[in-house]
GROMACS .gro file of C-alpha atoms in nm:
model
  270
    1MET     CA    1   0.000   0.000   0.000
    2LEU     CA    2   0.120   0.351  -0.082
    3GLU     CA    3   0.087   0.639   0.164
    4THR     CA    4  -0.146   0.815  -0.084
    5ASP     CA    5  -0.387   0.517  -0.068
    6LYS     CA    6  -0.518   0.662   0.260
    7ALA     CA    7  -0.589   1.012   0.121
    8PHE     CA    8  -0.970   1.019   0.111
    9THR     CA    9  -0.994   1.398   0.078
   10GLY     CA   10  -1.171   1.669  -0.121
   11SER     CA   11  -1.493   1.545  -0.280
   12ILE     CA   12  -1.396   1.178  -0.240
   13PRO     CA   13  -1.587   1.123   0.089
   14GLU     CA   14  -1.915   1.254  -0.057
   15ASN     CA   15  -1.877   1.057  -0.382
   16TYR     CA   16  -1.770   0.750  -0.184
   17ASP     CA   17  -2.086   0.763   0.026
   18ARG     CA   18  -2.315   0.853  -0.264
   19TYR     CA   19  -2.191   0.589  -0.506
   20MET     CA   20  -1.971   0.329  -0.339
   21VAL     CA   21  -2.190   0.264  -0.035
   22PRO     CA   22  -2.504   0.150  -0.223
   23LEU     CA   23  -2.295  -0.020  -0.492
   24ILE     CA   24  -2.085  -0.251  -0.274
   25PHE     CA   25  -2.082  -0.162   0.097
   26ALA     CA   26  -2.446  -0.154   0.207
   27PRO     CA   27  -2.522  -0.529   0.200
   28TYR     CA   28  -2.206  -0.613   0.394
   29ALA     CA   29  -2.274  -0.333   0.643
   30ALA     CA   30  -2.619  -0.473   0.719
   31ASP     CA   31  -2.469  -0.820   0.769
   32LEU     CA   32  -2.185  -0.691   0.990
   33ALA     CA   33  -2.429  -0.487   1.199
   34ARG     CA   34  -2.650  -0.793   1.256
   35ARG     CA   35  -2.349  -0.998   1.362
   36ALA     CA   36  -2.232  -0.721   1.594
   37ALA     CA   37  -2.572  -0.676   1.758
   38SER     CA   38  -2.608  -1.053   1.809
   39LEU     CA   39  -2.307  -1.040   2.043
   40ALA     CA   40  -2.498  -0.795   2.268
   41PRO     CA   41  -2.195  -0.573   2.334
   42GLY     CA   42  -2.212  -0.306   2.602
   43ALA     CA   43  -1.921  -0.111   2.452
   44VAL     CA   44  -1.833  -0.110   2.082
   45LEU     CA   45  -1.530   0.037   1.909
   46GLU     CA   46  -1.555   0.085   1.536
   47THR     CA   47  -1.227   0.146   1.356
   48ALA     CA   48  -1.174   0.275   1.001
   49ALA     CA   49  -1.542   0.371   0.997
   50GLY     CA   50  -1.519   0.566   0.672
   51THR     CA   51  -1.841   0.751   0.594
   52GLY     CA   52  -2.029   0.555   0.860
   53VAL     CA   53  -2.224   0.293   0.667
   54VAL     CA   54  -2.182   0.035   0.946
   55THR     CA   55  -2.254   0.298   1.211
   56ARG     CA   56  -2.584   0.383   1.040
   57ALA     CA   57  -2.677   0.014   1.020
   58LEU     CA   58  -2.573  -0.070   1.375
   59ALA     CA   59  -2.712   0.228   1.570
   60PRO     CA   60  -3.081   0.132   1.535
   61ILE     CA   61  -3.025  -0.225   1.655
   62LEU     CA   62  -2.765  -0.167   1.926
   63SER     CA   63  -2.900  -0.178   2.282
   64ALA     CA   64  -3.018   0.147   2.434
   65GLY     CA   65  -2.749   0.137   2.702
   66ALA     CA   66  -2.457   0.054   2.474
   67ARG     CA   67  -2.162   0.283   2.412
   68HIS     CA   68  -2.046   0.313   2.051
   69VAL     CA   69  -1.715   0.486   1.976
   70VAL     CA   70  -1.670   0.551   1.605
   71THR     CA   71  -1.318   0.623   1.476
   72ASP     CA   72  -1.131   0.678   1.155
   73LEU     CA   73  -0.780   0.795   1.071
   74ASN     CA   74  -0.920   1.030   0.807
   75GLN     CA   75  -1.096   1.331   0.960
   76PRO     CA   76  -1.287   1.432   0.642
   77MET     CA   77  -1.442   1.084   0.622
   78LEU     CA   78  -1.532   1.095   0.992
   79ASP     CA   79  -1.683   1.443   0.959
   80TYR     CA   80  -1.898   1.326   0.673
   81ALA     CA   81  -2.004   1.016   0.868
   82ALA     CA   82  -2.112   1.227   1.166
   83SER     CA   83  -2.314   1.456   0.938
   84ARG     CA   84  -2.520   1.161   0.814
   85LEU     CA   85  -2.651   1.057   1.157
   86PRO     CA   86  -2.881   1.242   1.396
   87SER     CA   87  -2.751   1.322   1.740
   88ASP     CA   88  -2.724   1.004   1.950
   89GLY     CA   89  -2.590   1.009   2.304
   90ARG     CA   90  -2.457   0.655   2.268
   91ILE     CA   91  -2.223   0.752   1.983
   92GLU     CA   92  -1.886   0.922   2.024
   93TRP     CA   93  -1.695   1.035   1.712
   94ARG     CA   94  -1.318   1.037   1.744
   95GLN     CA   95  -1.026   1.059   1.505
   96ALA     CA   96  -0.791   0.772   1.586
   97ASP     CA   97  -0.519   0.557   1.436
   98ALA     CA   98  -0.604   0.185   1.455
   99LEU     CA   99  -0.234   0.115   1.509
  100ALA     CA  100  -0.221   0.331   1.824
  101LEU     CA  101  -0.567   0.340   1.977
  102PRO     CA  102  -0.616   0.610   2.245
  103PHE     CA  103  -0.815   0.382   2.476
  104GLU     CA  104  -0.743   0.187   2.792
  105ASP     CA  105  -0.684  -0.187   2.800
  106GLY     CA  106  -1.002  -0.392   2.810
  107ALA     CA  107  -1.232  -0.099   2.737
  108PHE     CA  108  -1.459  -0.269   2.482
  109ASP     CA  109  -1.665  -0.584   2.432
  110LEU     CA  110  -1.644  -0.562   2.054
  111VAL     CA  111  -1.413  -0.407   1.798
  112CYS     CA  112  -1.557  -0.399   1.448
  113CYS     CA  113  -1.413  -0.281   1.121
  114GLN     CA  114  -1.564  -0.304   0.774
  115PHE     CA  115  -1.316  -0.304   0.485
  116GLY     CA  116  -1.050  -0.111   0.674
  117ALA     CA  117  -0.783  -0.371   0.751
  118MET     CA  118  -0.652  -0.357   0.394
  119PHE     CA  119  -0.546   0.004   0.460
  120PHE     CA  120  -0.352  -0.068   0.781
  121PRO     CA  121   0.021  -0.026   0.707
  122ASP     CA  122   0.104  -0.275   0.986
  123ARG     CA  123  -0.185  -0.517   1.028
  124PRO     CA  124  -0.029  -0.727   1.306
  125ALA     CA  125   0.018  -0.407   1.508
  126ALA     CA  126  -0.344  -0.308   1.444
  127TYR     CA  127  -0.460  -0.654   1.550
  128ARG     CA  128  -0.256  -0.634   1.871
  129GLU     CA  129  -0.416  -0.299   1.945
  130ALA     CA  130  -0.764  -0.440   1.883
  131ARG     CA  131  -0.694  -0.724   2.122
  132ARG     CA  132  -0.546  -0.488   2.382
  133VAL     CA  133  -0.861  -0.276   2.403
  134LEU     CA  134  -1.093  -0.578   2.416
  135LYS     CA  135  -1.215  -0.729   2.741
  136PRO     CA  136  -1.135  -1.099   2.795
  137GLY     CA  137  -1.390  -1.292   2.592
  138GLY     CA  138  -1.454  -0.994   2.366
  139HIS     CA  139  -1.465  -1.020   1.988
  140PHE     CA  140  -1.296  -0.865   1.688
  141LEU     CA  141  -1.536  -0.862   1.390
  142PHE     CA  142  -1.419  -0.734   1.053
  143SER     CA  143  -1.434  -0.782   0.679
  144VAL     CA  144  -1.194  -0.757   0.385
  145TRP     CA  145  -1.251  -0.785   0.013
  146ASP     CA  146  -1.161  -1.103  -0.169
  147ARG     CA  147  -0.927  -1.088  -0.469
  148ILE     CA  148  -1.017  -0.842  -0.742
  149GLU     CA  149  -1.109  -1.113  -0.991
  150GLU     CA  150  -1.403  -1.203  -0.764
  151ASN     CA  151  -1.520  -0.840  -0.762
  152VAL     CA  152  -1.622  -0.785  -1.119
  153PHE     CA  153  -1.684  -0.411  -1.155
  154ALA     CA  154  -1.359  -0.328  -0.975
  155ASP     CA  155  -1.177  -0.564  -1.210
  156ASP     CA  156  -1.353  -0.415  -1.514
  157VAL     CA  157  -1.249  -0.062  -1.415
  158THR     CA  158  -0.891  -0.163  -1.341
  159LYS     CA  159  -0.853  -0.335  -1.678
  160ALA     CA  160  -1.016  -0.044  -1.863
  161LEU     CA  161  -0.777   0.208  -1.706
  162ALA     CA  162  -0.482  -0.018  -1.782
  163ARG     CA  163  -0.575   0.012  -2.149
  164MET     CA  164  -0.601   0.391  -2.117
  165PHE     CA  165  -0.269   0.421  -1.929
  166PRO     CA  166  -0.064   0.125  -2.059
  167ASP     CA  167   0.269   0.270  -1.949
  168ASP     CA  168   0.162   0.334  -1.590
  169PRO     CA  169  -0.171   0.165  -1.513
  170PRO     CA  170  -0.350   0.282  -1.197
  171ARG     CA  171  -0.346  -0.016  -0.961
  172PHE     CA  172  -0.503   0.123  -0.644
  173LEU     CA  173  -0.801  -0.115  -0.647
  174ALA     CA  174  -0.594  -0.429  -0.696
  175ARG     CA  175  -0.313  -0.312  -0.469
  176THR     CA  176  -0.504  -0.204  -0.161
  177PRO     CA  177  -0.881  -0.271  -0.137
  178HIS     CA  178  -0.834  -0.613  -0.297
  179GLY     CA  179  -0.478  -0.674  -0.187
  180TYR     CA  180  -0.542  -0.856   0.143
  181HIS     CA  181  -0.744  -1.164   0.059
  182ASP     CA  182  -0.523  -1.457   0.164
  183THR     CA  183  -0.727  -1.627   0.439
  184ALA     CA  184  -0.430  -1.828   0.565
  185LEU     CA  185  -0.233  -1.506   0.612
  186ILE     CA  186  -0.527  -1.336   0.785
  187ARG     CA  187  -0.566  -1.625   1.028
  188SER     CA  188  -0.192  -1.640   1.096
  189GLU     CA  189  -0.167  -1.267   1.167
  190LEU     CA  190  -0.466  -1.276   1.402
  191GLU     CA  191  -0.333  -1.575   1.593
  192GLY     CA  192   0.007  -1.408   1.608
  193ALA     CA  193  -0.162  -1.108   1.772
  194GLY     CA  194  -0.309  -1.334   2.040
  195PHE     CA  195  -0.659  -1.401   1.905
  196SER     CA  196  -0.816  -1.746   1.911
  197GLY     CA  197  -1.120  -1.918   1.766
  198VAL     CA  198  -1.077  -1.742   1.433
  199THR     CA  199  -1.359  -1.806   1.186
  200ILE     CA  200  -1.357  -1.679   0.828
  201GLU     CA  201  -1.666  -1.684   0.608
  202THR     CA  202  -1.640  -1.601   0.238
  203ARG     CA  203  -1.956  -1.422   0.140
  204ALA     CA  204  -2.069  -1.336  -0.214
  205GLU     CA  205  -2.320  -1.060  -0.289
  206THR     CA  206  -2.445  -0.890  -0.604
  207SER     CA  207  -2.350  -0.535  -0.691
  208ARG     CA  208  -2.631  -0.355  -0.878
  209ALA     CA  209  -2.651  -0.017  -1.048
  210ALA     CA  210  -2.896   0.170  -1.269
  211SER     CA  211  -2.637   0.207  -1.544
  212ALA     CA  212  -2.276   0.129  -1.632
  213ARG     CA  213  -2.178   0.485  -1.547
  214VAL     CA  214  -2.265   0.442  -1.178
  215PRO     CA  215  -1.985   0.193  -1.096
  216ALA     CA  216  -1.749   0.389  -1.321
  217VAL     CA  217  -1.812   0.709  -1.124
  218ALA     CA  218  -1.803   0.517  -0.795
  219TYR     CA  219  -1.459   0.373  -0.849
  220CYS     CA  220  -1.300   0.653  -1.053
  221GLN     CA  221  -1.430   0.945  -0.846
  222GLY     CA  222  -1.527   0.796  -0.509
  223THR     CA  223  -1.199   0.626  -0.424
  224VAL     CA  224  -0.829   0.712  -0.424
  225LEU     CA  225  -0.825   0.586  -0.781
  226ARG     CA  226  -0.933   0.943  -0.861
  227SER     CA  227  -0.599   1.076  -0.737
  228GLU     CA  228  -0.410   0.820  -0.947
  229ILE     CA  229  -0.601   0.918  -1.261
  230GLU     CA  230  -0.551   1.291  -1.202
  231ALA     CA  231  -0.180   1.239  -1.139
  232ARG     CA  232  -0.142   1.063  -1.475
  233ALA     CA  233  -0.369   1.287  -1.680
  234PRO     CA  234  -0.464   1.622  -1.526
  235GLY     CA  235  -0.804   1.731  -1.655
  236LYS     CA  236  -0.891   1.384  -1.785
  237LEU     CA  237  -1.091   1.246  -1.492
  238GLU     CA  238  -1.419   1.260  -1.685
  239ALA     CA  239  -1.259   1.099  -1.990
  240ALA     CA  240  -1.123   0.817  -1.774
  241THR     CA  241  -1.464   0.774  -1.609
  242ASP     CA  242  -1.631   0.761  -1.952
  243HIS     CA  243  -1.375   0.502  -2.066
  244ALA     CA  244  -1.448   0.283  -1.764
  245ALA     CA  245  -1.823   0.322  -1.813
  246SER     CA  246  -1.792   0.217  -2.175
  247ALA     CA  247  -1.596  -0.094  -2.077
  248ILE     CA  248  -1.860  -0.191  -1.820
  249ALA     CA  249  -2.141  -0.132  -2.070
  250ASP     CA  250  -1.963  -0.342  -2.332
  251ARG     CA  251  -1.955  -0.633  -2.090
  252HIS     CA  252  -2.279  -0.589  -1.894
  253GLY     CA  253  -2.512  -0.392  -2.120
  254ASN     CA  254  -2.640  -0.037  -2.152
  255GLY     CA  255  -2.926  -0.061  -1.903
  256ALA     CA  256  -2.919  -0.163  -1.539
  257VAL     CA  257  -2.609  -0.368  -1.457
  258ALA     CA  258  -2.527  -0.633  -1.198
  259ALA     CA  259  -2.211  -0.825  -1.110
  260LYS     CA  260  -2.057  -1.036  -0.837
  261ILE     CA  261  -1.880  -0.895  -0.533
  262GLN     CA  262  -1.714  -1.111  -0.270
  263ALA     CA  263  -1.559  -1.059   0.072
  264HIS     CA  264  -1.429  -1.244   0.377
  265VAL     CA  265  -1.604  -1.184   0.712
  266ILE     CA  266  -1.382  -1.265   1.011
  267VAL     CA  267  -1.459  -1.315   1.379
  268ALA     CA  268  -1.183  -1.365   1.637
  269ALA     CA  269  -1.200  -1.404   2.015
  270ALA     CA  270  -0.980  -1.211   2.257
   0.00000   0.00000   0.00000
């Protein structure tokens, strides 16, 4: 992962929430929230919360007396997340680095993280921190994307941009969001951090959009892929988005489109 892979700034948070969340994140957020609530936690820490899709799914089903601390390294993403939820006394918003959590040992019953672990520059350190802040018997619940070939629209966009920029293809999607899919490695790193009872479920869903342009805009303008495109061709973001949309339409049609997405959902015990 490059340092710039974490730079969700400018209009990226709004486009991310507007396009990416319904396209690929919402079904997994609902599932993760259900799993989290089923553990009946009294204190929840959410790391790498992004624009708050899991927070919005979890808040209505979390117990009335629960404490929910929502964190992200990226303040613009966290600000946007907070703006999307009404005031709720159970929820605390806090900028925090998952590799150096500003919380006491054993402060939480549950740490959850949707599609954030891929961005951690030192995952074993992040896992040790998650375990440190969990109470004995607490749980770490998180998800990561499977390889890019199992996530069709992301693969389509990556291949389309490789044709547009053959000398320096933008590889953000393959490198980072879809770059941490080896389940044996995930299990090994969790066990090395002191977790036990690790379970990993590979879960397929369907990504749907009203047109081919929606996933093209989502990936090209709602992720750090935007920065990679603009670095290679200033002023050509729309042209790159159009190129990706055309590639998706060629494969999936000019009307509503649908394609497979796939992720790993992991639960580990402290």
